[in-house]
């Protein structure tokens, strides 16, 4: 089955695309890694969806994929430069699989280049310079990246403009057979090379050295006939079938005479039906498959949960029975433990085992119920009413029984939990069965690009307040000094806790009045990034103006590195709670962020709330990373793997152990 357009196809569709010269560009989308959709409006032909699949095809489509909710960078650049512009020309470059679309807007002319060969590309250029490529590429003879000159691939012979003398020269310089010479030297592909041979009556595998002048002329005439149909637009598009779809062509071809064909009024329509309809069927089957896979997965999960619940319940009953047996054999077991403990004062473990084995051989009670002595685990295994029961040598018989009962009760709780989980899974199964199967429609969702740029405050602790103010804090005494000396301006605000061992926190005003909400968030930030995090659940924080902060002590006093003297009245935030969140910003930038929960909620798409606890920071960072991946939208998963590694997350966790409270996504 045909997978991409040929140079002949591109030449044939050129006139149909040209009907939309004077069309206005409305909006551009990137549907998948290779697909670009441009919405057009023409005053005569109305609305149209121009689809470009890099490396494959270009045509108008009636079956556009749904566009992603958050577009990647490339369509945003297209919109910036072409939205509202007018198409002034559409042309094929040099009979290659390259289509150029000129767009004018406000006196500026841009050219969109669609490369339909190899892996393909879609490139926006201006004056021959690359503004933005769909894909950055590097080849032996050219590079495709922003700012470089757009270089065309090596030129090919244009068979539509070839005269008889030029045709003869191509054949005289070939050392292959007829069909290969036509296909490769004229860049028309195997299908049209065979069609020319068939129309001319020349044996396709004949060596070019054996071609007679008359045969060369009829070959040229057959080529000219096809070329004239393409040039004039006198085409008869068809989809060719041999049970299944085989090809889509702009002309009626004799090589397909024995096959079934469907005629179409335009080559655009034929291309759209040929490629898009098959894709729709594939997506239809795929969504059904995904539905079945989801349902089978949930049903399998439920079976596993019920099986686990049954297993735990069996362990519960076995445990209760073993606890009862310990009490039933209380006297014998106590005698065994006493014997072992007394023997340990005079004998090695090997000697003790040997003595027990001899006693068992003689049938001496209670040694005959001891099956195993495991000194490494500090336990013995006894056989009580045909059941093996482990007894901890270091504990009393009462505590052994109590421990056995506790383990059994734990199994009962786990069984209950597994059954509860199975009930929830059944609810999911019921919900799934009620859903429209269209919800499982498969679509390729582009991954969002990483947009991360360095900012001056990256090395400090920082967050962006709900009102948009940058708030910074020192990670150590040196950074506290830097922040106050280099980055605190006269209109900023300084925050600190009443205790030592805290960040010097500065709210950057940028000349604006700092809102109360930002002050409250800065107070929470200062409290959470202090030694209070390790000891308390709240602390007092104060706020002063920069002119109240000094390094000049009173006479006879000393101010250490990272410490400051505060003079004048302070604004207090009493009993400020210790709470912090880590999140991901995926809007203007893509980066990990941290700070008071309200600020992370405002600026992030994913959020994990923290409070003081007993989980090591790095362990917590790894858990947060897993939570982000678990909650990620499909288009964000690769991005999260790139920007939210545990080491980076750790930088945004307060200085101390933590407890993860909950996670959310916006």
XYZ file of C-alpha atoms in Angstrom:
666
model
C 0.000 0.000 0.000
C 1.202 3.474 -0.866
C 2.656 5.358 2.099
C 3.666 8.736 0.655
C 3.216 11.045 -2.299
C 5.547 10.950 -5.312
C 6.976 13.950 -7.141
C 4.300 13.383 -9.821
C 1.595 13.492 -7.136
C 2.995 16.753 -5.784
C 2.993 18.245 -9.279
C -0.602 17.085 -9.808
C -1.974 18.545 -6.587
C -0.233 21.885 -7.079
C -3.104 23.355 -9.137
C -5.707 22.242 -6.572
C -3.734 23.802 -3.725
C -3.414 26.907 -5.881
C -7.185 27.403 -5.745
C -6.614 28.681 -2.210
C -4.335 31.513 -3.243
C -5.861 34.623 -1.556
C -7.078 32.450 1.351
C -6.581 33.879 4.825
C -4.638 31.869 7.403
C -6.745 31.475 10.538
C -4.791 29.198 12.858
C -2.062 26.559 12.786
C -1.786 23.366 14.830
C 0.710 20.573 15.350
C -1.346 17.410 15.697
C 1.458 14.879 16.058
C 5.224 14.857 15.787
C 4.960 15.006 11.983
C 1.531 16.519 11.307
C 0.756 20.203 10.883
C -2.776 21.462 10.236
C -3.452 24.969 8.887
C -7.003 26.313 8.979
C -7.787 28.558 6.004
C -10.682 30.707 4.860
C -11.193 31.622 1.203
C -13.840 34.135 0.131
C -15.026 31.776 -2.647
C -14.259 28.270 -1.371
C -14.960 28.834 2.317
C -13.098 27.068 5.121
C -10.498 24.363 4.566
C -8.066 22.297 6.612
C -4.663 22.011 4.959
C -2.835 18.961 6.290
C 0.932 18.558 5.973
C 2.453 15.263 7.096
C 6.217 15.712 6.994
C 7.879 13.143 4.741
C 4.550 11.878 3.410
C 1.816 14.116 1.988
C 0.078 17.461 1.665
C -3.638 17.888 0.933
C -6.849 19.320 2.294
C -8.636 17.034 4.727
C -12.181 16.468 5.861
C -10.962 14.317 8.737
C -8.696 16.483 10.889
C -7.450 15.009 14.133
C -8.524 16.820 17.299
C -5.865 19.383 18.149
C -3.930 19.085 21.423
C -5.101 21.327 24.257
C -1.618 22.756 24.739
C 0.180 23.339 21.456
C 3.926 22.756 21.110
C 6.276 25.577 20.161
C 6.221 25.200 16.360
C 2.521 25.989 15.741
C 2.814 28.907 18.164
C 5.589 30.349 15.971
C 3.441 29.735 12.887
C 0.552 31.588 14.501
C 2.807 34.466 15.497
C 4.058 35.009 11.945
C 1.187 33.841 9.723
C -2.141 34.199 11.548
C -4.267 36.643 9.567
C -1.871 36.470 6.632
C -2.876 35.769 3.039
C -1.576 32.963 0.807
C -0.125 34.575 -2.318
C 1.488 31.576 -4.022
C 1.720 27.769 -3.855
C 4.315 25.928 -5.929
C 6.352 22.761 -6.253
C 10.081 23.272 -6.078
C 12.071 21.846 -9.002
C 9.820 18.750 -9.475
C 10.899 17.605 -6.016
C 8.700 16.481 -3.160
C 8.812 20.034 -1.814
C 5.869 22.442 -1.664
C 6.393 26.146 -0.951
C 3.542 28.316 0.341
C 4.090 32.097 0.337
C 2.145 34.022 2.994
C 2.020 37.801 3.267
C 0.961 39.777 6.327
C 1.484 43.435 6.993
C 4.055 43.795 4.257
C 6.063 40.825 5.548
C 6.410 37.748 3.349
C 6.974 34.319 4.873
C 7.403 31.010 3.062
C 6.259 27.721 4.537
C 8.274 24.853 3.070
C 6.781 21.339 3.244
C 9.413 18.638 2.696
C 7.720 15.361 1.751
C 10.852 13.255 1.184
C 12.805 11.124 3.680
C 11.814 11.846 7.288
C 10.373 15.126 6.074
C 10.004 18.536 7.654
C 7.880 21.679 7.695
C 9.949 24.855 7.770
C 8.939 28.497 8.128
C 11.346 30.831 6.320
C 11.692 34.561 5.704
C 13.897 35.870 2.919
C 15.528 32.459 2.694
C 16.372 32.359 6.413
C 14.876 29.696 8.664
C 12.527 31.183 11.250
C 11.401 27.854 12.717
C 11.613 24.198 11.635
C 9.212 21.513 12.776
C 12.321 19.368 13.316
C 15.923 20.445 13.691
C 18.018 18.375 11.303
C 21.631 18.066 10.239
C 22.643 16.459 6.939
C 25.944 16.060 5.183
C 25.225 18.896 2.764
C 22.830 21.092 4.771
C 21.505 21.939 8.233
C 17.956 22.834 9.199
C 17.807 25.019 12.287
C 16.661 28.467 13.369
C 18.705 31.323 11.946
C 20.436 29.346 9.201
C 19.863 29.850 5.485
C 17.424 27.341 4.072
C 19.312 25.141 1.645
C 17.404 23.031 -0.847
C 18.459 19.413 -1.333
C 20.406 18.639 -4.539
C 18.334 19.408 -7.637
C 16.640 16.776 -9.805
C 15.763 16.786 -13.502
C 12.263 18.114 -14.117
C 10.591 15.689 -16.551
C 7.657 18.061 -17.084
C 9.965 20.561 -18.779
C 12.297 18.100 -20.514
C 12.704 18.256 -24.301
C 13.636 15.299 -26.518
C 17.336 16.198 -26.609
C 17.505 16.355 -22.823
C 15.675 13.026 -22.665
C 18.258 11.467 -25.016
C 21.139 12.822 -22.883
C 19.726 11.197 -19.758
C 19.528 7.831 -21.471
C 22.965 8.187 -23.062
C 24.472 8.758 -19.628
C 22.743 5.755 -18.012
C 24.191 2.287 -17.570
C 20.974 0.712 -16.278
C 17.799 -0.638 -17.849
C 14.898 1.434 -19.149
C 12.565 1.313 -16.142
C 15.303 2.097 -13.627
C 16.604 4.972 -15.737
C 13.134 6.515 -15.924
C 12.430 6.005 -12.230
C 15.709 7.356 -10.860
C 17.083 9.775 -13.433
C 13.733 11.491 -13.995
C 12.653 11.262 -10.343
C 9.204 9.902 -11.265
C 9.297 6.686 -9.226
C 8.685 3.082 -10.176
C 4.923 3.321 -10.819
C 5.145 5.999 -13.499
C 8.328 4.488 -14.977
C 6.430 1.228 -15.566
C 3.422 3.174 -16.920
C 5.621 4.910 -19.513
C 7.083 1.552 -20.593
C 3.611 0.043 -20.880
C 2.164 2.973 -22.883
C 5.159 3.049 -25.220
C 5.368 -0.719 -25.687
C 9.080 -0.730 -24.807
C 10.345 -3.676 -22.744
C 11.003 -2.217 -19.306
C 14.019 -4.405 -18.509
C 15.768 -3.625 -21.779
C 19.275 -2.256 -21.387
C 19.492 1.418 -22.407
C 22.444 0.616 -24.717
C 20.047 -1.474 -26.812
C 17.364 1.205 -27.153
C 16.616 2.227 -30.753
C 15.990 5.916 -31.639
C 12.329 5.172 -32.430
C 11.863 3.475 -29.046
C 13.432 6.463 -27.307
C 10.987 8.755 -29.110
C 7.888 6.729 -28.096
C 9.151 6.636 -24.494
C 9.477 10.422 -24.610
C 5.987 10.760 -26.109
C 4.507 8.645 -23.312
C 6.281 10.833 -20.736
C 5.064 13.981 -22.494
C 1.470 12.706 -22.459
C 1.615 12.267 -18.686
C 3.437 15.594 -18.248
C 0.823 17.473 -20.283
C -2.032 16.031 -18.216
C -0.274 17.143 -15.037
C 0.603 20.619 -16.352
C -2.884 21.304 -17.703
C -4.696 19.934 -14.655
C -6.535 17.472 -16.902
C -6.362 14.705 -14.330
C -8.627 11.795 -13.390
C -7.853 10.915 -9.769
C -8.421 7.337 -8.693
C -8.001 5.029 -5.745
C -6.771 1.636 -6.917
C -7.783 -1.561 -5.133
C -6.812 -5.180 -5.419
C -8.983 -6.506 -2.622
C -7.371 -3.840 -0.432
C -6.205 -0.333 -1.277
C -3.054 -0.344 -3.384
C -2.488 3.178 -4.678
C -3.939 6.635 -5.134
C -3.052 8.365 -8.416
C -3.966 11.598 -10.215
C -4.250 9.851 -13.606
C -5.858 6.742 -14.984
C -2.925 4.335 -15.381
C -2.799 1.379 -17.738
C -0.751 -0.677 -15.260
C -3.831 -0.766 -13.002
C -6.266 -1.690 -15.782
C -7.000 -5.124 -14.298
C -7.639 -3.738 -10.811
C -10.690 -2.101 -9.276
C -10.673 1.682 -9.223
C -12.741 4.464 -7.620
C -12.894 7.814 -9.408
C -12.801 11.114 -7.524
C -13.584 14.666 -8.505
C -10.298 15.971 -7.112
C -6.911 14.588 -6.227
C -7.233 16.221 -2.808
C -10.366 14.203 -2.124
C -8.760 10.984 -3.364
C -5.663 11.496 -1.176
C -7.823 12.306 1.847
C -9.999 9.235 1.406
C -7.016 6.982 0.737
C -4.928 7.985 3.742
C -7.406 9.397 6.283
C -10.127 6.766 6.045
C -7.691 3.941 6.734
C -6.374 5.850 9.712
C -9.901 6.349 11.018
C -10.539 2.605 10.806
C -7.291 1.902 12.595
C -8.225 4.370 15.332
C -11.677 2.797 15.587
C -10.208 -0.647 16.156
C -7.573 0.761 18.462
C -10.124 2.452 20.718
C -12.094 -0.815 20.979
C -8.893 -2.639 21.790
C -8.045 -0.072 24.462
C -11.502 -0.438 25.974
C -11.180 -4.235 26.086
C -7.675 -3.970 27.492
C -8.849 -1.588 30.221
C -11.820 -3.785 31.131
C -9.758 -6.976 31.200
C -7.137 -5.228 33.291
C -9.688 -4.133 35.894
C -11.322 -7.542 36.006
C -7.899 -9.160 36.416
C -7.097 -6.719 39.204
C -10.336 -7.560 40.986
C -9.633 -11.307 40.746
C -6.175 -10.738 42.174
C -7.526 -8.604 45.027
C -10.153 -11.185 45.961
C -7.545 -13.934 45.773
C -5.258 -11.930 48.041
C -8.124 -11.309 50.474
C -8.826 -15.055 50.633
C -5.148 -15.819 51.162
C -4.917 -13.300 54.032
C -8.060 -14.747 55.609
C -6.593 -18.234 55.510
C -3.450 -16.908 57.168
C -5.644 -15.275 59.828
C -7.379 -18.534 60.696
C -4.066 -20.404 60.690
C -2.547 -17.761 62.981
C -5.410 -17.919 65.483
C -5.136 -21.700 65.515
C -1.368 -21.512 66.156
C -1.892 -19.019 68.997
C -4.387 -21.387 70.581
C -1.913 -24.287 70.194
C 0.819 -22.312 71.955
C -1.446 -21.975 74.978
C -2.528 -25.611 74.678
C 1.141 -26.718 74.864
C 2.076 -23.994 77.335
C 3.790 -26.284 79.883
C 5.811 -28.263 77.320
C 6.939 -25.160 75.484
C 7.950 -23.410 78.681
C 10.010 -26.456 79.677
C 11.741 -26.484 76.241
C 12.637 -22.781 76.466
C 13.930 -23.153 80.018
C 16.038 -26.135 78.948
C 17.558 -24.231 76.030
C 18.287 -21.137 78.124
C 19.981 -23.189 80.863
C 21.933 -25.201 78.303
C 23.267 -22.030 76.661
C 25.255 -21.341 79.838
C 27.325 -24.519 79.352
C 26.911 -25.765 75.792
C 27.309 -24.570 72.241
C 24.349 -24.482 69.863
C 25.700 -27.544 68.081
C 25.837 -29.457 71.329
C 22.324 -28.339 72.272
C 20.953 -29.493 68.911
C 22.709 -32.827 69.292
C 21.232 -33.363 72.762
C 17.732 -32.538 71.504
C 18.125 -34.917 68.558
C 19.133 -37.763 70.919
C 16.178 -36.989 73.176
C 13.815 -37.025 70.144
C 15.203 -40.400 69.048
C 14.385 -41.774 72.487
C 10.904 -40.220 72.383
C 11.560 -38.104 75.445
C 8.920 -35.420 75.966
C 8.760 -32.565 75.304
C 11.911 -32.732 73.110
C 10.016 -34.892 70.612
C 7.939 -31.909 69.413
C 11.002 -29.796 68.489
C 11.529 -29.940 64.692
C 14.225 -27.324 64.279
C 16.459 -25.003 66.268
C 17.470 -21.872 64.320
C 19.967 -19.968 66.413
C 20.509 -17.339 63.718
C 16.870 -16.269 63.915
C 16.659 -16.898 67.640
C 13.736 -19.281 67.250
C 12.671 -22.888 67.386
C 10.092 -24.624 65.214
C 7.820 -27.029 67.057
C 5.210 -29.422 65.692
C 1.891 -28.938 67.510
C -0.974 -31.111 66.316
C 0.653 -31.518 62.888
C 1.242 -27.787 62.508
C 4.642 -26.102 62.474
C 4.761 -23.213 64.952
C 7.686 -20.803 65.357
C 8.633 -19.840 68.904
C 10.940 -16.901 69.687
C 13.515 -18.147 72.224
C 13.979 -14.621 73.572
C 10.311 -14.157 74.495
C 8.057 -15.744 77.066
C 5.395 -18.236 75.978
C 2.712 -15.626 76.703
C 4.412 -13.065 74.451
C 4.911 -15.643 71.712
C 1.190 -16.388 71.777
C 0.346 -12.685 71.847
C 2.659 -12.012 68.896
C 1.070 -14.848 66.909
C -2.414 -13.497 67.587
C -1.308 -9.985 66.538
C 0.089 -11.274 63.255
C -3.156 -13.117 62.619
C -5.225 -9.998 63.301
C -2.982 -8.050 60.924
C -3.789 -10.596 58.207
C -7.497 -10.098 58.927
C -7.111 -6.325 58.495
C -5.195 -6.840 55.259
C -7.902 -9.191 54.028
C -10.491 -6.549 54.775
C -8.384 -3.955 52.919
C -8.025 -6.207 49.893
C -11.796 -6.793 49.782
C -12.367 -3.046 50.075
C -9.969 -2.514 47.167
C -11.830 -5.162 45.157
C -15.073 -3.307 45.823
C -13.549 -0.076 44.517
C -12.269 -1.924 41.467
C -15.783 -3.219 40.820
C -17.010 0.372 40.973
C -14.418 1.277 38.328
C -15.604 -1.650 36.203
C -19.212 -0.439 36.494
C -18.134 3.119 35.575
C -16.162 1.825 32.613
C -19.102 -0.149 31.268
C -21.264 2.961 31.439
C -18.745 5.072 29.495
C -19.032 5.819 25.789
C -16.404 3.783 23.959
C -15.444 6.968 22.076
C -13.684 8.065 25.245
C -11.042 5.494 24.336
C -10.382 7.073 20.956
C -6.700 6.843 20.243
C -4.798 9.944 19.272
C -1.182 10.925 19.198
C -0.544 13.700 21.700
C 2.620 15.755 21.169
C 4.954 16.091 24.101
C 5.327 19.614 25.339
C 8.740 21.181 24.879
C 10.965 22.031 27.813
C 11.059 25.810 28.134
C 13.590 26.429 30.863
C 15.821 29.460 31.066
C 18.234 30.430 33.802
C 17.162 33.238 36.128
C 19.321 35.117 38.600
C 17.501 33.764 41.672
C 17.810 30.059 40.735
C 20.597 29.381 43.216
C 18.553 30.670 46.175
C 15.403 29.343 47.758
C 12.581 31.112 45.939
C 8.951 31.128 44.924
C 6.587 33.307 42.922
C 3.740 34.620 45.047
C 0.091 34.324 44.066
C 0.301 38.000 43.095
C 3.357 37.474 40.882
C 6.119 38.764 43.176
C 9.440 36.913 43.363
C 10.374 35.968 46.928
C 13.933 34.783 47.659
C 15.615 33.238 50.708
C 19.154 32.194 51.555
C 20.194 28.541 51.773
C 23.013 29.402 54.180
C 24.697 32.327 55.948
C 26.656 33.320 52.843
C 23.516 33.524 50.722
C 21.714 35.456 53.472
C 24.483 38.074 53.229
C 24.274 38.141 49.411
C 20.522 38.589 49.358
C 20.549 41.533 51.746
C 23.618 43.258 50.279
C 23.071 42.653 46.548
C 19.399 41.971 45.946
C 17.365 43.893 48.548
C 16.102 47.227 47.235
C 14.560 50.070 49.212
C 10.971 49.187 48.249
C 11.328 45.469 49.070
C 10.363 43.774 52.334
C 12.567 41.689 54.659
C 11.155 38.653 56.542
C 12.738 36.518 59.263
C 11.707 34.260 62.129
C 12.274 35.056 65.803
C 14.753 32.163 66.045
C 18.233 31.626 64.680
C 18.964 29.271 61.796
C 16.569 30.680 59.261
C 16.600 32.066 55.742
C 16.801 35.796 55.241
C 13.723 36.245 53.058
C 13.216 39.213 50.736
C 10.066 40.010 48.760
C 10.935 41.809 45.526
C 8.485 44.647 44.930
C 9.756 45.820 41.520
C 8.428 49.234 42.560
C 4.870 48.021 43.219
C 2.995 47.859 46.494
C 3.296 44.386 47.996
C -0.177 42.867 48.634
C -1.151 41.329 51.956
C -1.532 37.889 50.344
C 2.114 37.974 49.243
C 3.187 39.064 52.749
C 1.346 36.122 54.308
C 2.915 33.715 51.818
C 6.382 35.177 52.487
C 5.839 34.659 56.219
C 4.925 30.991 55.650
C 8.005 30.639 53.413
C 10.284 32.177 56.067
C 8.824 29.958 58.796
C 9.092 26.775 56.719
C 12.689 27.500 55.715
C 13.900 27.853 59.276
C 15.012 25.556 62.077
C 11.383 25.571 63.234
C 10.642 22.960 60.534
C 12.619 20.381 62.497
C 11.068 21.174 65.884
C 7.690 22.846 65.723
C 4.494 23.212 63.755
C 4.373 27.025 63.839
C 6.554 29.987 64.703
C 6.482 33.791 64.798
C 7.728 35.700 61.761
C 8.320 39.440 61.450
C 8.556 41.800 58.507
C 10.494 45.078 58.228
C 11.582 47.574 55.590
C 15.128 47.316 54.145
C 16.242 50.510 55.937
C 15.625 48.742 59.261
C 18.099 45.964 58.423
C 21.752 46.624 59.231
C 25.033 44.876 59.959
C 26.067 47.598 62.447
C 25.759 46.270 66.026
C 25.373 48.196 69.254
C 28.572 49.058 71.070
C 30.189 45.910 72.460
C 28.049 43.528 70.416
C 29.002 41.280 67.501
C 26.919 40.340 64.449
C 27.939 37.036 62.815
C 27.885 36.092 59.156
C 24.351 35.809 57.839
C 22.904 37.654 60.840
C 21.548 41.194 60.970
C 20.482 43.864 63.426
C 16.846 44.995 63.108
C 15.919 48.475 64.342
C 12.469 49.982 64.688
C 8.991 48.512 64.756
C 8.233 45.131 63.229
C 5.094 43.721 61.660
C 4.511 40.296 63.206
C 2.844 37.211 61.774
C 2.128 35.213 64.913
C 1.981 31.399 64.965
C 2.739 31.165 61.282
C 2.060 27.560 60.215
C 4.765 25.396 58.687
C 3.449 24.219 55.346
C 5.096 23.856 51.977
C 4.345 22.485 48.529
C 6.421 21.287 45.609
C 4.977 21.563 42.117
C 5.629 21.846 38.405
C 5.194 24.959 36.329
C 4.405 24.148 32.692
C 3.310 27.469 31.219
C 5.762 30.285 30.491
C 8.528 28.016 31.717
C 8.809 24.329 32.498
C 10.441 23.874 35.889
C 10.106 22.561 39.421
C 8.740 25.142 41.860
C 8.258 25.197 45.617
C 6.727 27.457 48.235
C 3.545 28.063 50.207
C 0.692 25.843 48.964
C -1.385 28.786 47.714
C 1.443 30.077 45.506
C 2.205 26.640 44.043
C -1.519 26.104 43.440
C -1.595 29.382 41.512
C 1.555 28.856 39.417
C 1.810 25.073 38.995
C -0.094 22.349 37.212
C 0.891 19.574 39.623
C 1.281 20.008 43.383
C 2.375 17.872 46.352
C 1.789 19.255 49.864
C 4.353 18.697 52.632
C 4.559 19.163 56.391
C 7.238 18.384 58.997
C 7.624 14.621 59.368
C 10.100 11.765 59.585
C 10.752 10.926 55.896
C 14.234 11.652 54.593
C 14.226 14.480 52.047
C 15.719 12.447 49.195
C 13.279 9.582 49.795
C 10.489 12.142 49.751
C 11.877 13.663 46.531
C 11.802 10.247 44.853
C 8.241 9.694 46.037
C 7.172 13.132 44.767
C 8.736 12.312 41.375
C 6.669 9.107 41.241
C 3.518 11.056 42.168
C 4.157 13.583 39.399
C 4.552 10.781 36.834
C 1.464 9.005 38.121
C -0.691 12.139 37.832
C 0.874 13.393 34.595
C -1.134 13.978 31.471
C 0.238 11.921 28.552
C 1.731 15.018 26.927
C 3.642 15.859 30.127
C 5.278 12.537 31.023
C 8.449 12.964 28.970
C 8.746 16.541 30.116
C 8.516 15.528 33.793
C 11.236 12.915 33.276
C 13.499 15.652 31.934
C 12.890 18.500 34.380
C 11.661 16.922 37.647
C 14.387 14.496 38.626
C 14.589 13.779 42.393
C 17.782 15.850 42.787
C 16.002 18.897 41.384
C 12.898 18.304 43.518
C 15.103 18.059 46.625
C 16.254 21.667 46.068
C 12.679 22.837 46.700
C 12.062 20.864 49.908
C 12.481 22.672 53.288
C 15.603 21.919 55.375
C 14.474 18.854 57.308
C 12.535 15.607 57.149
C 9.026 15.771 55.752
C 5.689 14.034 55.468
C 3.729 13.993 52.212
C 0.150 15.078 52.851
C -1.604 14.986 49.507
C -1.136 15.577 45.796
C -3.218 17.327 43.166
C -3.132 18.499 39.561
C -4.880 21.429 37.959
